[in-house]
Short mmCIF file of C-alpha atoms in Angstrom, two decimals:
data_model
loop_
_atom_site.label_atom_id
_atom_site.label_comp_id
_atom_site.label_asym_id
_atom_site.label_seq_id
_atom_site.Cartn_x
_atom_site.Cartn_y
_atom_site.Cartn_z
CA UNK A 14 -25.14 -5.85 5.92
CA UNK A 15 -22.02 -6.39 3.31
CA UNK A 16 -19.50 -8.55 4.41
CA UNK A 17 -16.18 -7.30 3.48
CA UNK A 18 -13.21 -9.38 2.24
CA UNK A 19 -10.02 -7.45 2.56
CA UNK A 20 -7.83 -9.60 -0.04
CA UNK A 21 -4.73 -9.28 1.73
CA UNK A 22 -2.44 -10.55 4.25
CA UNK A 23 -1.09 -7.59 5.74
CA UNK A 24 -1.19 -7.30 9.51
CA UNK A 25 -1.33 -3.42 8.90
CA UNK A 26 -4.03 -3.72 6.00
CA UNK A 27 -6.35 -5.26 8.48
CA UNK A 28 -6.16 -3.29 11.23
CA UNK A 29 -7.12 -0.20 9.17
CA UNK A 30 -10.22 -2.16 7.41
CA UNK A 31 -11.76 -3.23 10.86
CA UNK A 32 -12.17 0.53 10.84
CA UNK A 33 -14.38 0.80 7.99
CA UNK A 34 -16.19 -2.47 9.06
CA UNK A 35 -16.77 -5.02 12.05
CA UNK A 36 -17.81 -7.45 9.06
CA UNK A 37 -14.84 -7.92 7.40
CA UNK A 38 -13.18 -11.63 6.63
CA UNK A 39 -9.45 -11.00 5.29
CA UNK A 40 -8.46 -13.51 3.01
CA UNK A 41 -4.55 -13.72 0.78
CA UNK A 42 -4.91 -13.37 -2.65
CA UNK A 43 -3.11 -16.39 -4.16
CA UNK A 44 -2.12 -14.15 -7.31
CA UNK A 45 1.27 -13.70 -9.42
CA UNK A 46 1.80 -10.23 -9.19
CA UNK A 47 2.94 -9.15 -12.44
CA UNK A 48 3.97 -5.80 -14.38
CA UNK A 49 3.09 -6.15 -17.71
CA UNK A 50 6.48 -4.33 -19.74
CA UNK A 51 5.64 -0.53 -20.65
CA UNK A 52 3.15 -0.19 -17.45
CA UNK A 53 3.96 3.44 -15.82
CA UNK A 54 4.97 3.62 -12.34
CA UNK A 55 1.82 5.20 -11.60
CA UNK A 56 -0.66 2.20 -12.82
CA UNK A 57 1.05 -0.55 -11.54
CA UNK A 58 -1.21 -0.28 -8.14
CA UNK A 59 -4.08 -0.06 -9.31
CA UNK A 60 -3.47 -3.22 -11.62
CA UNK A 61 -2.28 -5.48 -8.58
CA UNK A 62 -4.90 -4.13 -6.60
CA UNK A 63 -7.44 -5.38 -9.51
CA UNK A 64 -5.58 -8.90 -9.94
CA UNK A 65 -5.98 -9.58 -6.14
CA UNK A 66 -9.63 -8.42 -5.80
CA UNK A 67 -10.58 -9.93 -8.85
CA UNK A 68 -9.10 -13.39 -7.84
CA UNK A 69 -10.40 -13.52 -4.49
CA UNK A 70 -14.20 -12.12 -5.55
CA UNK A 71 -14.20 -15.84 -7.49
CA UNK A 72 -14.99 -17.07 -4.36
CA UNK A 73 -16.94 -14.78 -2.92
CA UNK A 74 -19.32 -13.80 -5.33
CA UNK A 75 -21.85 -12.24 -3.13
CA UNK A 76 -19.82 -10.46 -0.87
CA UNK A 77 -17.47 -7.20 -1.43
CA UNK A 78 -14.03 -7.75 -1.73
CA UNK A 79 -11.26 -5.17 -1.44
CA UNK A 80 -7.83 -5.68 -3.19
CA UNK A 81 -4.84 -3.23 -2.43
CA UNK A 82 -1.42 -2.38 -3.50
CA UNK A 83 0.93 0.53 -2.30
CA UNK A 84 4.06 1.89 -4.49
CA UNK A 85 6.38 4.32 -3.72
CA UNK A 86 8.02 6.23 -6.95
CA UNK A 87 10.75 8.83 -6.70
CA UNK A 88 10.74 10.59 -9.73
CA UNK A 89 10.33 8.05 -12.14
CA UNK A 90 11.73 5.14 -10.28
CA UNK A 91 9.46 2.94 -8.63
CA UNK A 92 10.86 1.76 -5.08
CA UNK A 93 9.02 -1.94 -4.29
CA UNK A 94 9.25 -3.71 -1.77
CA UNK A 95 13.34 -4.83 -1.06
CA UNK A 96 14.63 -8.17 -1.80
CA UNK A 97 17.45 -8.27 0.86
CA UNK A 98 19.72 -5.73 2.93
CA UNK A 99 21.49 -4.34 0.46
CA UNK A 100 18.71 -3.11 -1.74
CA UNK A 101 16.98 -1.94 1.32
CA UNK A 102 19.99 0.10 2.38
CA UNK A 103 20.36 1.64 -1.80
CA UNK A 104 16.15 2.44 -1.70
CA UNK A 105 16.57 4.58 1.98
CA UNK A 106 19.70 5.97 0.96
CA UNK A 107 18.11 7.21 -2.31
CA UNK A 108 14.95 8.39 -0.15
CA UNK A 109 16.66 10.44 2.08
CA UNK A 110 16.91 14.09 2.29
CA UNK A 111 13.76 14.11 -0.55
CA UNK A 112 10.62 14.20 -1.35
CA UNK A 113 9.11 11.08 -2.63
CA UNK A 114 5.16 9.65 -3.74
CA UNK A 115 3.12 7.20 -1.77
CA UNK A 116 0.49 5.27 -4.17
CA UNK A 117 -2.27 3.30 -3.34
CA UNK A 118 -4.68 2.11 -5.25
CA UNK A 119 -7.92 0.14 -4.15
CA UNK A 120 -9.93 -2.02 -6.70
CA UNK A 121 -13.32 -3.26 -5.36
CA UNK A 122 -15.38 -5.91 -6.75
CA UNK A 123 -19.34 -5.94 -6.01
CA UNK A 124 -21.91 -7.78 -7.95
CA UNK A 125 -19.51 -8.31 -10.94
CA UNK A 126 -18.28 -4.91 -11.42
CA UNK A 127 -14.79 -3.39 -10.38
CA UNK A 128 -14.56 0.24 -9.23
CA UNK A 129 -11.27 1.61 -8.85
CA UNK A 130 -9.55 4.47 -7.12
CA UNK A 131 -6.40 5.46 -5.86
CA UNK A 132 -4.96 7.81 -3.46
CA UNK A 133 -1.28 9.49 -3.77
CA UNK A 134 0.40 11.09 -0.53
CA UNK A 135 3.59 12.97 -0.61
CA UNK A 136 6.61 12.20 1.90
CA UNK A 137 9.38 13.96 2.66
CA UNK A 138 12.37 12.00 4.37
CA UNK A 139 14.66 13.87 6.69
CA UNK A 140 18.49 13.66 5.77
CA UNK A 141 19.73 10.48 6.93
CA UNK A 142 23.07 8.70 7.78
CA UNK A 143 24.39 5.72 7.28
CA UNK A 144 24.07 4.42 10.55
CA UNK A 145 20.33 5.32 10.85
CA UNK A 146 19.34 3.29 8.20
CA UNK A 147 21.47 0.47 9.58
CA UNK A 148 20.06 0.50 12.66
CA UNK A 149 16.51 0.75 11.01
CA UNK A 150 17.30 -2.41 8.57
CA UNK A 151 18.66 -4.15 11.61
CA UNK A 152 15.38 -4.01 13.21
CA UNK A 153 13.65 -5.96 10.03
CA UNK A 154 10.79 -3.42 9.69
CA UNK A 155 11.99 -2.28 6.24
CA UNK A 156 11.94 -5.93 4.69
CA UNK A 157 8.51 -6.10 3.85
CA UNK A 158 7.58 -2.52 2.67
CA UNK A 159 7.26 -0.58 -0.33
CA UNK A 160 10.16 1.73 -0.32
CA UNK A 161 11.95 -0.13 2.45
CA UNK A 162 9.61 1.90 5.60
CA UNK A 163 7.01 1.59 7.24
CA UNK A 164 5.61 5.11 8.73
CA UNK A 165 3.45 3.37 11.60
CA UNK A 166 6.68 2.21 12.86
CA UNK A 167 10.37 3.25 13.27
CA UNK A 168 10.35 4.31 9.88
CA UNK A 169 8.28 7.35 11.03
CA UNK A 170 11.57 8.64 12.60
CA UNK A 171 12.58 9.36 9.01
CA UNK A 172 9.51 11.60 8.45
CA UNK A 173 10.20 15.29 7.64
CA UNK A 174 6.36 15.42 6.97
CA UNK A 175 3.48 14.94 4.61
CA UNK A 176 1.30 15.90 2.21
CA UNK A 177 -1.97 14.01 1.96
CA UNK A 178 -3.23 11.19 3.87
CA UNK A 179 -1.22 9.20 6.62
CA UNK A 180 -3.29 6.20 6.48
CA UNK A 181 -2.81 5.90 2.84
CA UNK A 182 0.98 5.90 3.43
CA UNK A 183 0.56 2.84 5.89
CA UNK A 184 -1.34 0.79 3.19
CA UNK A 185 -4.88 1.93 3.08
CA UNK A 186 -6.30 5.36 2.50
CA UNK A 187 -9.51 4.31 4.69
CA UNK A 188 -11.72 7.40 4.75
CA UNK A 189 -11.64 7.54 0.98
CA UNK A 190 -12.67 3.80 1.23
CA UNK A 191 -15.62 4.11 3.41
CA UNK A 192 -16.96 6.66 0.95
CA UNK A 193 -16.58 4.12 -1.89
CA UNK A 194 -18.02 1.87 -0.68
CA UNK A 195 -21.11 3.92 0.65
CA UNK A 196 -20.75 4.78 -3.04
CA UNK A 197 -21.04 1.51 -4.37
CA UNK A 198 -24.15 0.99 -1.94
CA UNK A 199 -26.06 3.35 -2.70
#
C-alpha cells in the first residue's frame, strides 16, 4: 500500500486525510508561500498547493504526497488568511449578508509527476452584526483561516448555506481526493 504524506500542518487537514487513508504521515511544508504579481485569485491555490507538495515529495520520493491550499474570493477580492483583529473584523464584515467562493486546490506528486485539481464551494453568510463577529474574533477561531472562519467551528453559526462540498470548505474536498488518487493508481 501507498503511504500518504499530507504536506501540511493543519489540525483540520489531518483529520479529514485519515479518512482517505490509515497510512498517512503528515509532514509541514517548509515553503515561502508566494503570489507571483498578475496571478488570478482563482490560481493562487492550486500554485501553493504545488509549491508545498512539490517541496515535501523531495524527501519522499517513493511515497505520495498531498499539498493543499484553500482561498476564499468575493468577487474579485481574495480574502487570506487575517493578519490581526482588525483585518479579521474588515474580511467578516465584508462577508456578511453575501455570497462568497471557497477554493481548494490539491496538487499530488507520485513517481515524479504532479496532478492537480481543485474544488470550488459556494457560501452564503447570514447578515451579521457587529457584535457577532466580535464575539467570534474573541474566541481566536478566525485567526488562522482563509476568510477569517472556520465552518467546522463557530464560524458555522454564520452559515446561511452552501453550494458544493462542506469538506472542501473546511480545507479538503476528500471524496474528490480519494478518487484521485485511485486515479493516479490505477
Amino acid at each position: 500500500m501507498v503511504k500518504l504524506i499530507l504536506a501540511s500542518k493543519s489540525p483540520r487537514r489531518r483529520e479529514l486525510i485519515e479518512v482517505v487513508s490509515d497510512n498517512v504521515l503528515c509532514v509541514s511544508a517548509e515553503v515561502e508561500e508566494y503570489i507571483p504579481e498578475g496571478m488570478r485569485p482563482q490560481e493562487i491555490p492550486s500554485h501553493l498547493a504545488k509549491l508545498k507538495a512539490e517541496s515535501v515529495a523531495k524527501s519522499y520520493p517513493e511515497d505520495m504526497v498531498i499539498g493543499s491550499d484553500t482561498v476564499v474570493i468575493l468577487g474579485d477580492k481574495l480574502l487570506l488568511k487575517p493578519t490581526n483583529e482588525t483585518d479579521a473584523f474588515v474580511k467578516l464584515r465584508s462577508l456578511s449578508g453575501k455570497t462568497h467562493k471557497v477554493i481548494t486546490a490539491c496538487a499530488i506528486v507520485y513517481r515524479g509527476e504532479t496532478h492537480s485539481f481543485y474544488s470550488e464551494t459556494e457560501v452564503e453568510f447570514y447578515e451579521l452584526s457587529d457584535e457577532e463577529i466580535s464575539e467570534y474574533i474573541k474566541t481566536g477561531e478566525p485567526m488562522d483561516k482563509a476568510g477569517a472562519y472556520g465552518i467546522q467551528g463557530r464560524g458555522s453559526l454564520f452559515v446561511k448555506g452552501i453550494k458544493g462540498d462542506y469538506f472542501n470548505v473546511v480545507g479538503l474536498p476528500i471524496a474528490e481526493l480519494k478518487r484521485k488518487i485511485n486515479e493516479i493508481l490505477g
